[in-house]
Short mmCIF file of C-alpha atoms in Angstrom, two decimals:
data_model
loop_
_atom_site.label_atom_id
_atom_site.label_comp_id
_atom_site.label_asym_id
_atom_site.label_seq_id
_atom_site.Cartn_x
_atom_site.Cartn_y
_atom_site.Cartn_z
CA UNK A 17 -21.27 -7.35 17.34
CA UNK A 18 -20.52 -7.81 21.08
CA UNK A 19 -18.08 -10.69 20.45
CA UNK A 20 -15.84 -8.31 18.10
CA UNK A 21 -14.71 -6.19 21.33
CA UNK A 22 -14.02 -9.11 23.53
CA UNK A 23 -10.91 -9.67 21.15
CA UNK A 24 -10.32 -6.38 19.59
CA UNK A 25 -9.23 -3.51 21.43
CA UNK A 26 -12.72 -1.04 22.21
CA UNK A 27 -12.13 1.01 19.05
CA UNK A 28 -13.46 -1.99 16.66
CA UNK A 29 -17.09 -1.09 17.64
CA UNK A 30 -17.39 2.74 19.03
CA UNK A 31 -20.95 3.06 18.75
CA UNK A 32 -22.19 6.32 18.96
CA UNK A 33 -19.23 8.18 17.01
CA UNK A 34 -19.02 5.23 14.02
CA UNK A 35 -22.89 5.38 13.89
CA UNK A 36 -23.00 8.97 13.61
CA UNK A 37 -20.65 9.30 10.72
CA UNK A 38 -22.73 6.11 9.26
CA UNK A 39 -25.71 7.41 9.11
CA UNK A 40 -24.26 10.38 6.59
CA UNK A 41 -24.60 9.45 3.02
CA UNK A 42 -21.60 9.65 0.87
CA UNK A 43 -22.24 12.94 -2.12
CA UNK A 44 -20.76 11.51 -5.15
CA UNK A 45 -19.22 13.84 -7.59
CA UNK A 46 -18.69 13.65 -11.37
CA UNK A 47 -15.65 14.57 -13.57
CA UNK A 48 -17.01 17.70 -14.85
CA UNK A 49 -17.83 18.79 -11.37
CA UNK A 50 -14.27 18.63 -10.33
CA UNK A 51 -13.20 20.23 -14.22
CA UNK A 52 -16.03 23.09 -13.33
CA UNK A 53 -15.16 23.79 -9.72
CA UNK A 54 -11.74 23.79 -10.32
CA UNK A 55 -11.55 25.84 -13.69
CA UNK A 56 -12.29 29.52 -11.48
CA UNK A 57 -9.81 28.94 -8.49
CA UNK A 58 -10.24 31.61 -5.84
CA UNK A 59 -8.92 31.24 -2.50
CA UNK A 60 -12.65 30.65 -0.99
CA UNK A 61 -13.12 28.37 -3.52
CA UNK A 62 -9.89 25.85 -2.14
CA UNK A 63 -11.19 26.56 1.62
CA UNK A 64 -14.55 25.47 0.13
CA UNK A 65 -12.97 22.39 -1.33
CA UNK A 66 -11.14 21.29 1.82
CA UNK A 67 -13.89 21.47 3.93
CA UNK A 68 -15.63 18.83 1.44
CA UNK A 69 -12.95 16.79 1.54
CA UNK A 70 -12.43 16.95 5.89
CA UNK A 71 -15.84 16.08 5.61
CA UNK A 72 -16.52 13.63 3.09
CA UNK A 73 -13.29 11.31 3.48
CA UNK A 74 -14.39 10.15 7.95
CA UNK A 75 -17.84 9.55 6.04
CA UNK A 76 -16.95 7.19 3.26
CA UNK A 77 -14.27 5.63 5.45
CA UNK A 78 -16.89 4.98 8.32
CA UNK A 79 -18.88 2.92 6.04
CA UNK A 80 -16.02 0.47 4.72
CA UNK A 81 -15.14 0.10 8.50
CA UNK A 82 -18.75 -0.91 9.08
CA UNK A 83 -18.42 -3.53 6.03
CA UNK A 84 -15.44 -4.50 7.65
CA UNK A 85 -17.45 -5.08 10.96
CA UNK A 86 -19.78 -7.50 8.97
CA UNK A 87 -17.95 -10.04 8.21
CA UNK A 88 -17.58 -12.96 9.17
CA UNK A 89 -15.42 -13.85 12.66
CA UNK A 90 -12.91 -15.51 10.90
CA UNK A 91 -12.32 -13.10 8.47
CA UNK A 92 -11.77 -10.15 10.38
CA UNK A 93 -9.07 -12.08 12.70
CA UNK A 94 -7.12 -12.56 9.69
CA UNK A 95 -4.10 -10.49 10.26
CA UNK A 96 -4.03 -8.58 7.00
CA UNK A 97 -7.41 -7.89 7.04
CA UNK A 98 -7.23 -6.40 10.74
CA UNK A 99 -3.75 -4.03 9.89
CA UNK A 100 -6.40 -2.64 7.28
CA UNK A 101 -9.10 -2.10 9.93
CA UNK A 102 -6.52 -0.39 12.03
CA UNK A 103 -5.25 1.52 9.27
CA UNK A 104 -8.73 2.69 8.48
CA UNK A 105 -9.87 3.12 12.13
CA UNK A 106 -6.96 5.45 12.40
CA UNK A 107 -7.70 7.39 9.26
CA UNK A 108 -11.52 7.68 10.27
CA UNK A 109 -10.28 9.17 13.57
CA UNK A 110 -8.04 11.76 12.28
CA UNK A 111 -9.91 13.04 10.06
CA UNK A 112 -13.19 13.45 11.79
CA UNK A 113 -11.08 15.40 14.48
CA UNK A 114 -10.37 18.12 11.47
CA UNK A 115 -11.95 21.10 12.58
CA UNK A 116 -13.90 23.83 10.00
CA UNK A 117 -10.96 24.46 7.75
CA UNK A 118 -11.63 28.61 7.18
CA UNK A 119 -7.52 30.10 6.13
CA UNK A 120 -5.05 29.18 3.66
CA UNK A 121 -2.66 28.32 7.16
CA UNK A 122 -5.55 25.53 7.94
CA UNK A 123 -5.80 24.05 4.32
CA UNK A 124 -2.00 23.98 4.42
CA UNK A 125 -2.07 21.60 7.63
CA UNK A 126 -4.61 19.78 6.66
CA UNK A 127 -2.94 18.71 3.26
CA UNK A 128 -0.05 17.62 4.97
CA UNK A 129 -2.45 14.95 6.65
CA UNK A 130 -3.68 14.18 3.72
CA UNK A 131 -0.10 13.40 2.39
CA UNK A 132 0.36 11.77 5.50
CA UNK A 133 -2.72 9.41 5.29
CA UNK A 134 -1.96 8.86 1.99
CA UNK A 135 1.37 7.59 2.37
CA UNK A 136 0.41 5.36 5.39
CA UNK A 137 -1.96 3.56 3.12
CA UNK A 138 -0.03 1.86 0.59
CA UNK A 139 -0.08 -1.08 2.09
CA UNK A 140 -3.77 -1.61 2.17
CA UNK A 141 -4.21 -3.05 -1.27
CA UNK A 142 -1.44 -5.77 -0.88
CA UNK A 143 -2.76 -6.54 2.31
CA UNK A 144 -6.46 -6.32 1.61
CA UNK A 145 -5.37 -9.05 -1.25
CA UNK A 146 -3.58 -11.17 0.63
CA UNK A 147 -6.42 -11.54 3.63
CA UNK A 148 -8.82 -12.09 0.44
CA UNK A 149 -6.58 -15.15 -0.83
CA UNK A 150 -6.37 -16.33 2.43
CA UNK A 151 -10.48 -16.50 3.39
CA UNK A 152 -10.52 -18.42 0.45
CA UNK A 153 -13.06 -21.18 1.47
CA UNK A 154 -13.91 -19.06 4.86
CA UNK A 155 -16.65 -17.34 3.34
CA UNK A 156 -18.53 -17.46 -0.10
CA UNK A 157 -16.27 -16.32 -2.67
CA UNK A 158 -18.79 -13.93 -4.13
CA UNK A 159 -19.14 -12.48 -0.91
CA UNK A 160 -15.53 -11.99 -0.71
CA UNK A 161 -15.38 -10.21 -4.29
CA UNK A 162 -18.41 -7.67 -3.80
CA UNK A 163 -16.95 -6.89 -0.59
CA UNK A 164 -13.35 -6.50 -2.37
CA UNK A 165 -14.99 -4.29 -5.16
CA UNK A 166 -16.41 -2.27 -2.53
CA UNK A 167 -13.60 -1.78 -0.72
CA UNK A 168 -11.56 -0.81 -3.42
CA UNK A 169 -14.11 1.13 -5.52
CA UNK A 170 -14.41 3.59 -1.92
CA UNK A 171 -10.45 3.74 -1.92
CA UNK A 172 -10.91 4.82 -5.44
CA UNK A 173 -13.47 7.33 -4.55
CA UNK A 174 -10.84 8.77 -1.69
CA UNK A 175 -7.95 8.65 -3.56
CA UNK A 176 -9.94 10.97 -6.33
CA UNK A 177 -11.47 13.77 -3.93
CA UNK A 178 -7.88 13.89 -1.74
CA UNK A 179 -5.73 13.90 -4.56
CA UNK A 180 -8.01 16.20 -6.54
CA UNK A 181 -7.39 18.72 -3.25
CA UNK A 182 -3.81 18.83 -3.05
CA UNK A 183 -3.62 19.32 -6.58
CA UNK A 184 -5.59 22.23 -6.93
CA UNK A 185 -3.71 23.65 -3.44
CA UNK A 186 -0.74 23.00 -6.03
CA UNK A 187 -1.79 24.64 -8.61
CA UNK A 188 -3.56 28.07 -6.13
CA UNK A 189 0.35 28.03 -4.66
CA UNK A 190 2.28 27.51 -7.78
CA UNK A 191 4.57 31.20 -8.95
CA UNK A 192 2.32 31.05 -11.98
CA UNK A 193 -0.92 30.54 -10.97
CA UNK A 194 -3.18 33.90 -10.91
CA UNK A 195 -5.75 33.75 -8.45
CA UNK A 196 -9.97 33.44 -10.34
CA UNK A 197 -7.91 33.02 -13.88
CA UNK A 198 -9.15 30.29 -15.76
CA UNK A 199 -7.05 27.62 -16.39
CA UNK A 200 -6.50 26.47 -20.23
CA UNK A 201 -8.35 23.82 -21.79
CA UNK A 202 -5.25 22.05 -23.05
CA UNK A 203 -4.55 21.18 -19.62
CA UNK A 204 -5.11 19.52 -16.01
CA UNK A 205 -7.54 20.93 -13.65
CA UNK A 206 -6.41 19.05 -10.65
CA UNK A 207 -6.00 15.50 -11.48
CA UNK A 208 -8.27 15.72 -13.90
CA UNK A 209 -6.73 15.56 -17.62
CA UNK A 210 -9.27 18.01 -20.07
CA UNK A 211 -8.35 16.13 -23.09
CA UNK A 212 -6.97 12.40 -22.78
CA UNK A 213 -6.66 11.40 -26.56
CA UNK A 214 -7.42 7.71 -26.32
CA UNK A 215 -4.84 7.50 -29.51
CA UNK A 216 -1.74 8.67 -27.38
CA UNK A 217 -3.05 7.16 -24.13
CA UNK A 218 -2.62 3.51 -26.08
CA UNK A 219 0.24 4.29 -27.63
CA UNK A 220 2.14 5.64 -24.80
CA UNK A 221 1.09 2.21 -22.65
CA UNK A 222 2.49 -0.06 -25.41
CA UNK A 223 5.89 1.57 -25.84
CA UNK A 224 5.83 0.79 -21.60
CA UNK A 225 4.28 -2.68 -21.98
CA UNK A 226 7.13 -3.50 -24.72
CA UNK A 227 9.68 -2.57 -22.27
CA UNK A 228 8.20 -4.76 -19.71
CA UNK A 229 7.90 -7.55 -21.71
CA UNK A 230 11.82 -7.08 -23.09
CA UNK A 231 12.89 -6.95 -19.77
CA UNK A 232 10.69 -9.74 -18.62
CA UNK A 233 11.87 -12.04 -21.76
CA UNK A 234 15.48 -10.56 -22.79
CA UNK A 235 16.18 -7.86 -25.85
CA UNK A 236 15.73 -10.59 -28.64
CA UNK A 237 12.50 -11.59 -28.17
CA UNK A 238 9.72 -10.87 -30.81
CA UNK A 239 7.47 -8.92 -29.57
CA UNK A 240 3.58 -8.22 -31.74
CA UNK A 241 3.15 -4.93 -32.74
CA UNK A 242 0.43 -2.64 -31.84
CA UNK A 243 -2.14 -0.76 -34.76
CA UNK A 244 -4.49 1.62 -33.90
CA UNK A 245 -6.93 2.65 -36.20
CA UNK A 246 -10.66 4.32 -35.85
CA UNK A 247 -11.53 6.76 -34.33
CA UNK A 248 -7.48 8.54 -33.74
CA UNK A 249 -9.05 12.05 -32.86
CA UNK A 250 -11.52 10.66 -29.90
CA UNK A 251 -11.12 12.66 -26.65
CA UNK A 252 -12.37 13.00 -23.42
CA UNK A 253 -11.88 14.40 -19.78
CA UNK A 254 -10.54 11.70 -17.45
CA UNK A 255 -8.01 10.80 -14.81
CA UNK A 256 -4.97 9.82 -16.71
CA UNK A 257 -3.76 7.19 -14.21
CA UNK A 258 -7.15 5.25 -14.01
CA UNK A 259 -6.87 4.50 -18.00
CA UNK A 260 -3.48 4.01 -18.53
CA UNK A 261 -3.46 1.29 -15.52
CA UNK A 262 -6.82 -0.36 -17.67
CA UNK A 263 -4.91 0.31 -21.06
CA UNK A 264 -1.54 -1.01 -19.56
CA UNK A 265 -3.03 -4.05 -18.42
CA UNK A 266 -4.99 -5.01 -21.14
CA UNK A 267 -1.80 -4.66 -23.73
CA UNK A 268 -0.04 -6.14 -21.22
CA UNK A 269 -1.80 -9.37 -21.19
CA UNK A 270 -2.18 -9.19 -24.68
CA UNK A 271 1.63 -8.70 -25.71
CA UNK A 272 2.61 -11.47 -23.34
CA UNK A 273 0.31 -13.99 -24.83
CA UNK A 274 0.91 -13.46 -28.58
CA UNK A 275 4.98 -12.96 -27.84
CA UNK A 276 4.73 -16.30 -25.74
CA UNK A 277 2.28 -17.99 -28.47
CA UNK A 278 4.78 -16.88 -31.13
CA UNK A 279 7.95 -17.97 -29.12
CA UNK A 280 6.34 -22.14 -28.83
CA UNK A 281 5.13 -21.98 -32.31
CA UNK A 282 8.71 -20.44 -34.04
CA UNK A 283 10.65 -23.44 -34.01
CA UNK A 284 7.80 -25.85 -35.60
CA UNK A 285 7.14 -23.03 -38.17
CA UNK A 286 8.30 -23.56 -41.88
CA UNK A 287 9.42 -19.80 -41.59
CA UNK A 288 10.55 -19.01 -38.27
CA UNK A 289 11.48 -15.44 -38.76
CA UNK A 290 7.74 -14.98 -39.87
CA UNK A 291 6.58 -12.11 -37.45
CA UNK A 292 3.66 -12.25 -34.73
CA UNK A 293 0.29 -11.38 -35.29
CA UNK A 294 -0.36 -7.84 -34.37
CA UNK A 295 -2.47 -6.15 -31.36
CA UNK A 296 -5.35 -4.59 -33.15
CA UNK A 297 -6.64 -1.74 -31.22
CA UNK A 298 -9.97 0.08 -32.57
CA UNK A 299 -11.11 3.56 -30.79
CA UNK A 300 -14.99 4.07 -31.55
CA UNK A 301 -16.74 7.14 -30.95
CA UNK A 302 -19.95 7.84 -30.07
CA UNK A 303 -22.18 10.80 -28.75
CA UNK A 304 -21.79 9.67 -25.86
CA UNK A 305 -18.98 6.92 -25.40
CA UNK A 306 -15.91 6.30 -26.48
CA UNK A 307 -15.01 3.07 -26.75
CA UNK A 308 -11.76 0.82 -27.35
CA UNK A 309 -11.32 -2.59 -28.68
CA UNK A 310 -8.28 -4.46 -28.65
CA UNK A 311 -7.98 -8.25 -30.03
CA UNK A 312 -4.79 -10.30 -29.96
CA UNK A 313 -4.32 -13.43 -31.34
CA UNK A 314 -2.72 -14.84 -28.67
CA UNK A 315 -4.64 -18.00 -28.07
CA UNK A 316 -7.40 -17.32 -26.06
CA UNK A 317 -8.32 -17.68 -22.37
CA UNK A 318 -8.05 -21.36 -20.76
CA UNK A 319 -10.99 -22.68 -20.06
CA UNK A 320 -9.81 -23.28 -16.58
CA UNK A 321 -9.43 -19.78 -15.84
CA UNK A 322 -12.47 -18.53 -17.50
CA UNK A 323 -14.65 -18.96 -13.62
CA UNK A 324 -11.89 -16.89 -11.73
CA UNK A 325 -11.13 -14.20 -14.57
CA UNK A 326 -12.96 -11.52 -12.52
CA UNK A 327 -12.75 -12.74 -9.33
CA UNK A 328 -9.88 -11.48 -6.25
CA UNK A 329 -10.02 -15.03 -4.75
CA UNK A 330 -8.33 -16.89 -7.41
CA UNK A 331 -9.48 -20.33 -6.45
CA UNK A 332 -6.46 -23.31 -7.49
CA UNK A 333 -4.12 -20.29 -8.48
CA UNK A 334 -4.33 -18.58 -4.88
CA UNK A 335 -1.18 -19.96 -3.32
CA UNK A 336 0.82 -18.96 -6.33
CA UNK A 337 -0.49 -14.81 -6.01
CA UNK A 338 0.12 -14.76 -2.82
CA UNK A 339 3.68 -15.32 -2.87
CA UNK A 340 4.00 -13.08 -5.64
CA UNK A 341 1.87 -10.59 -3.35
CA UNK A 342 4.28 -10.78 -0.49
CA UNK A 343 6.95 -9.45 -3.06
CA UNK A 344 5.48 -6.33 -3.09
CA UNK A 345 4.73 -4.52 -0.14
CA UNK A 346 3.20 -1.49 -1.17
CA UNK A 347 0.70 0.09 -3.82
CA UNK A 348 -0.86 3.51 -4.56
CA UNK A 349 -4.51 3.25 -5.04
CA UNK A 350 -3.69 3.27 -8.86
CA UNK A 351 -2.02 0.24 -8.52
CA UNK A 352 0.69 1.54 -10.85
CA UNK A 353 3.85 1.81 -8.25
CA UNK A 354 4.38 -1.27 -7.88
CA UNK A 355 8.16 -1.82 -6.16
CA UNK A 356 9.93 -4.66 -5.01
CA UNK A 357 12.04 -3.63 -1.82
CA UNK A 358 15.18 -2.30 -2.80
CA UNK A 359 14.33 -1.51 -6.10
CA UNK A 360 13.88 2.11 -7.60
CA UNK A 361 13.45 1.67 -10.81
CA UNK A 362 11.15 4.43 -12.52
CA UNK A 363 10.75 6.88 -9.65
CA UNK A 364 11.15 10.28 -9.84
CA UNK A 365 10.18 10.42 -13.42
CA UNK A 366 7.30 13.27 -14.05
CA UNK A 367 5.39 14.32 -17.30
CA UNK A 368 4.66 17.95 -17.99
CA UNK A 369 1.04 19.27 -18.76
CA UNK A 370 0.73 21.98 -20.77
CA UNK A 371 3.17 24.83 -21.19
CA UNK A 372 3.06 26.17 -17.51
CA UNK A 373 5.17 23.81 -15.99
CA UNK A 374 2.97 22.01 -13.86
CA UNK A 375 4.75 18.32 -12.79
CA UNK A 376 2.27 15.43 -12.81
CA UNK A 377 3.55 12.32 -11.53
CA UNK A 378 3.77 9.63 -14.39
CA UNK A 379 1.96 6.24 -13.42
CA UNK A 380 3.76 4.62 -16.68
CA UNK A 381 7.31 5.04 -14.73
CA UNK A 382 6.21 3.12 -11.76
CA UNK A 383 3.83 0.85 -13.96
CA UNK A 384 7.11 -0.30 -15.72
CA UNK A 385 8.96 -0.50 -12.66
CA UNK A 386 6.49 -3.77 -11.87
CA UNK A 387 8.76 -6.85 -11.59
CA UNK A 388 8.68 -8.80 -14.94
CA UNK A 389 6.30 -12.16 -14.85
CA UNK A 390 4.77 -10.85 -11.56
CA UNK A 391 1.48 -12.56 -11.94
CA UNK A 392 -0.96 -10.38 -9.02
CA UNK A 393 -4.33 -11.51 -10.09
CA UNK A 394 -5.91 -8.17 -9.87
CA UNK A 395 -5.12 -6.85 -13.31
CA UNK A 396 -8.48 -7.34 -15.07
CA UNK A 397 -10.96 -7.41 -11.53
CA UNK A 398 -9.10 -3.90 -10.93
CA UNK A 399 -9.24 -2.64 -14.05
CA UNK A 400 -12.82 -3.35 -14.14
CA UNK A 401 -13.41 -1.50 -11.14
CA UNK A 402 -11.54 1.35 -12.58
CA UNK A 403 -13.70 1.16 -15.55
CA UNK A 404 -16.88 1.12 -13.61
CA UNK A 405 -16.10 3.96 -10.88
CA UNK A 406 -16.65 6.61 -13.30
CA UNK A 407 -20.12 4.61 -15.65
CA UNK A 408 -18.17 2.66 -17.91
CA UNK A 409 -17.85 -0.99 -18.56
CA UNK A 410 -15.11 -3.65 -19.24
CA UNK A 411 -15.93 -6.89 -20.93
CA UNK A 412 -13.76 -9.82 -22.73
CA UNK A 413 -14.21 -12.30 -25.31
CA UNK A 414 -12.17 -15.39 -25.19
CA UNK A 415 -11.78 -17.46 -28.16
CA UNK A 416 -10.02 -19.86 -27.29
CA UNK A 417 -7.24 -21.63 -29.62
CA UNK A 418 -7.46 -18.33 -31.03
CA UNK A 419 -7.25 -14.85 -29.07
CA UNK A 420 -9.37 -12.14 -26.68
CA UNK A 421 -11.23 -9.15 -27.90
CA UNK A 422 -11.45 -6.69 -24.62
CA UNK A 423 -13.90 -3.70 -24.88
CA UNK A 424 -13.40 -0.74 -22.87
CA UNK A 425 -16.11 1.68 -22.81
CA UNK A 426 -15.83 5.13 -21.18
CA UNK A 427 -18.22 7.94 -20.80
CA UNK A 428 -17.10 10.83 -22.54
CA UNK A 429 -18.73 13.04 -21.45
CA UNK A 430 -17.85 13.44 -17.71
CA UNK A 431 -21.31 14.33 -16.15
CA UNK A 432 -21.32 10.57 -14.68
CA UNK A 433 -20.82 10.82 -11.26
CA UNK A 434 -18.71 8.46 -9.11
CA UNK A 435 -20.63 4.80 -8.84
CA UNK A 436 -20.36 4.58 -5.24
CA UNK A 437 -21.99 1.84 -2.79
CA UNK A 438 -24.36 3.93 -0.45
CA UNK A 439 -25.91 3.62 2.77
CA UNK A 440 -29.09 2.99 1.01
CA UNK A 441 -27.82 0.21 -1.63
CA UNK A 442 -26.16 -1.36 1.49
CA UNK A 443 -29.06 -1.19 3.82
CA UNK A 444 -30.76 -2.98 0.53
CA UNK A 445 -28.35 -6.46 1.06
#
């Protein structure tokens, strides 16, 4: 490591203090954890929670920055990747300087850090994509993706435990809100949404993911329409942004294809007003899972594309997403505000949860404020991710000349916890 700080200023390698927090292992929580601790909200309780979260974020950050350390020379000297070391270097510092958080005053100054930090890091996934595409051939491209997932399952795994915080400080400062009351199962504890009905999450995502595609195409364009059938009363607790950015993809690339399959194939057809073939989208529940199918019939997967369809470093198609990469300059760890400069489109849209008033941020505003035809590569490797961080699984099925099935399977029962990369799977590589 001694060559790093002959180029980088002295805080790429601080020894003792990065080792310290290093040698801490990460404590992984699960969705019902955050639905239990949160349901009872006393003021200990939120002083309780902050002082997880002053502690927890320097440690899960000081391992990424330690992944970061490992690579390869020429990867960390990329300039994208080293604004992200920075970024994180900075973030590791400031929060490991938090002191024991013990009044409502303290948790109060330490949220607007969070905010802060927050804010300051939407950039990273842009960036962290762009240094990616550009070690393409520097380093094995496996290597690259596991240390991609990594990266952005951790950021995942922040994004959850901060945001859960400042949502429950929300909710313990909100005129309503009743100190130790327990808050209604119809609605959010935190982030966390009690009942996501995987009926209305779909449906909601493909009234979006027809707008996109109308804007992306003009008003006239025929566009498949989406069935859901099954299962229509399967619920489960979940973070509402994380599946509607897995559920807005998928329909996304599934609308697109059929709509753009349909538009070649209209004026060869003997009866061109003849209508697409729809989405089919099946919910299946189980004990334990629920699970969601959706086939199009939009022609399949080239076979081409079939070794990069997982993968950050898209091989041939790299110089095209990173163009389209430089066109957006930011994104929340959801992925889902996606803005060109200049362009506000979407924002300052909320939903309302439940009947006390509560304003959650909708990620379908911002996911439709995406610029049409923006091809980012990260859709299904993301979603993936996504799908993963909480013990579920995403798979596809490309027939090609034909269509994709994509299964989405989700634990529905929320005692999973977070699937995390630890010290000990790390020291295992």
């Amino acid at each position: 490591m001694a060559r790093y700080s002959q180029v980088h200023s002295p805080k790429w390698r601080p020894v003792s203090v990065l080792d310290e927090w290093v040698a801490k292992e990460a404590r992984p929580i699960s969705l019902r954890q955050l639905m239990v601790f949160g349901r009872s909200l006393t003021e200990s309780r939120l002083i309780s929670s902050a002082n997880y979260v002053r502690t927890e974020l320097p440690t899960r950050i000081a391992h990424r920055i330690r992944d970061m350390q490992q690579l390869p020379y020429v990867v960390v000297t990329n300039p994208h990747i080293s604004e992200v070391y920075d970024l994180y270097y900075t973030a590791f510092d400031t929060f490991r300087k938090v002191k024991d958080i013990k009044t409502l005053e303290d948790n109060d100054r330490f949220c607007q850090t969070i905010r802060s930090m927050l804010k300051a890091h939407l950039t990273v996934i842009p960036k962290l994509a762009m240094g990616i595409l550009e070690c393409n051939g520097l380093m094995d491209a496996a290597e690259l993706d596991k240390f991609m997932n990594t990266i952005l399952r951790s950021r995942i795994s922040r994004r959850v435990i901060a945001e859960q915080h400042l949502a429950l400080t929300d909710t313990f400062h909100a005129p309503w809100f009743s100190p130790g009351a327990k808050l209604s199962e119809s609605e959010f504890i935190g982030e966390v949404f009690l009942k996501c009905v995987a009926k209305d999450v779909v449906s909601r995502c493909g009234k979006a993911v027809h707008d996109i595609v109308r804007r992306a195409y003009g008003p006239d364009i025929t566009l498949p329409e989406i069935h859901i059938d099954g299962h229509l009363d399967a619920n489960f607790p979940y973070i509402l942004s994380h599946l509607e950015y897995i559920i807005g993809e998928l329909l996304r690339n599934s609308v697109q294809a059929v709509a753009e399959r349909h538009q070649r194939r209209k004026d060869k057809a003997a009866d061109p007003d003849k209508p697409p073939p729809p989405i089919e989208v099946t919910i299946c529940e189980s004990n334990q899972h629920v699970i969601i199918r959706i086939s199009d019939q939009g022609g399949g997967i080239p076979r081409e594309k079939m070794p990069y369809l997982w993968s950050f470093s898209k091989g041939p198609a790299s110089d095209k997403i990173l163009a389209n990469l430089g066109k957006v300059p930011k994104m929340a760890a959801t992925m889902q505000e996606l803005q060109v400069e200049g362009d506000d489109h979407g924002q300052g849209s909320g939903r309302t949860a439940g009947d006390k008033g509560k304003e959650i941020s909708s990620s379908l505003a911002s996911l439709s404020s995406r610029p049409p035809n923006l091809r980012l590569g990260m859709g299904l490797p993301l979603s993936r991710v996504y799908a993963e961080y909480w013990a579920g699984s995403l798979a596809l099925h490309s027939l090609e000349g034909y269509g994709v099935d994509a299964f989405l399977q989700i634990s529905k029962l929320g005692n999973k916890n977070e699937q995390l990369t630890t010290r000990a799977s790390m020291d295992a590589v």
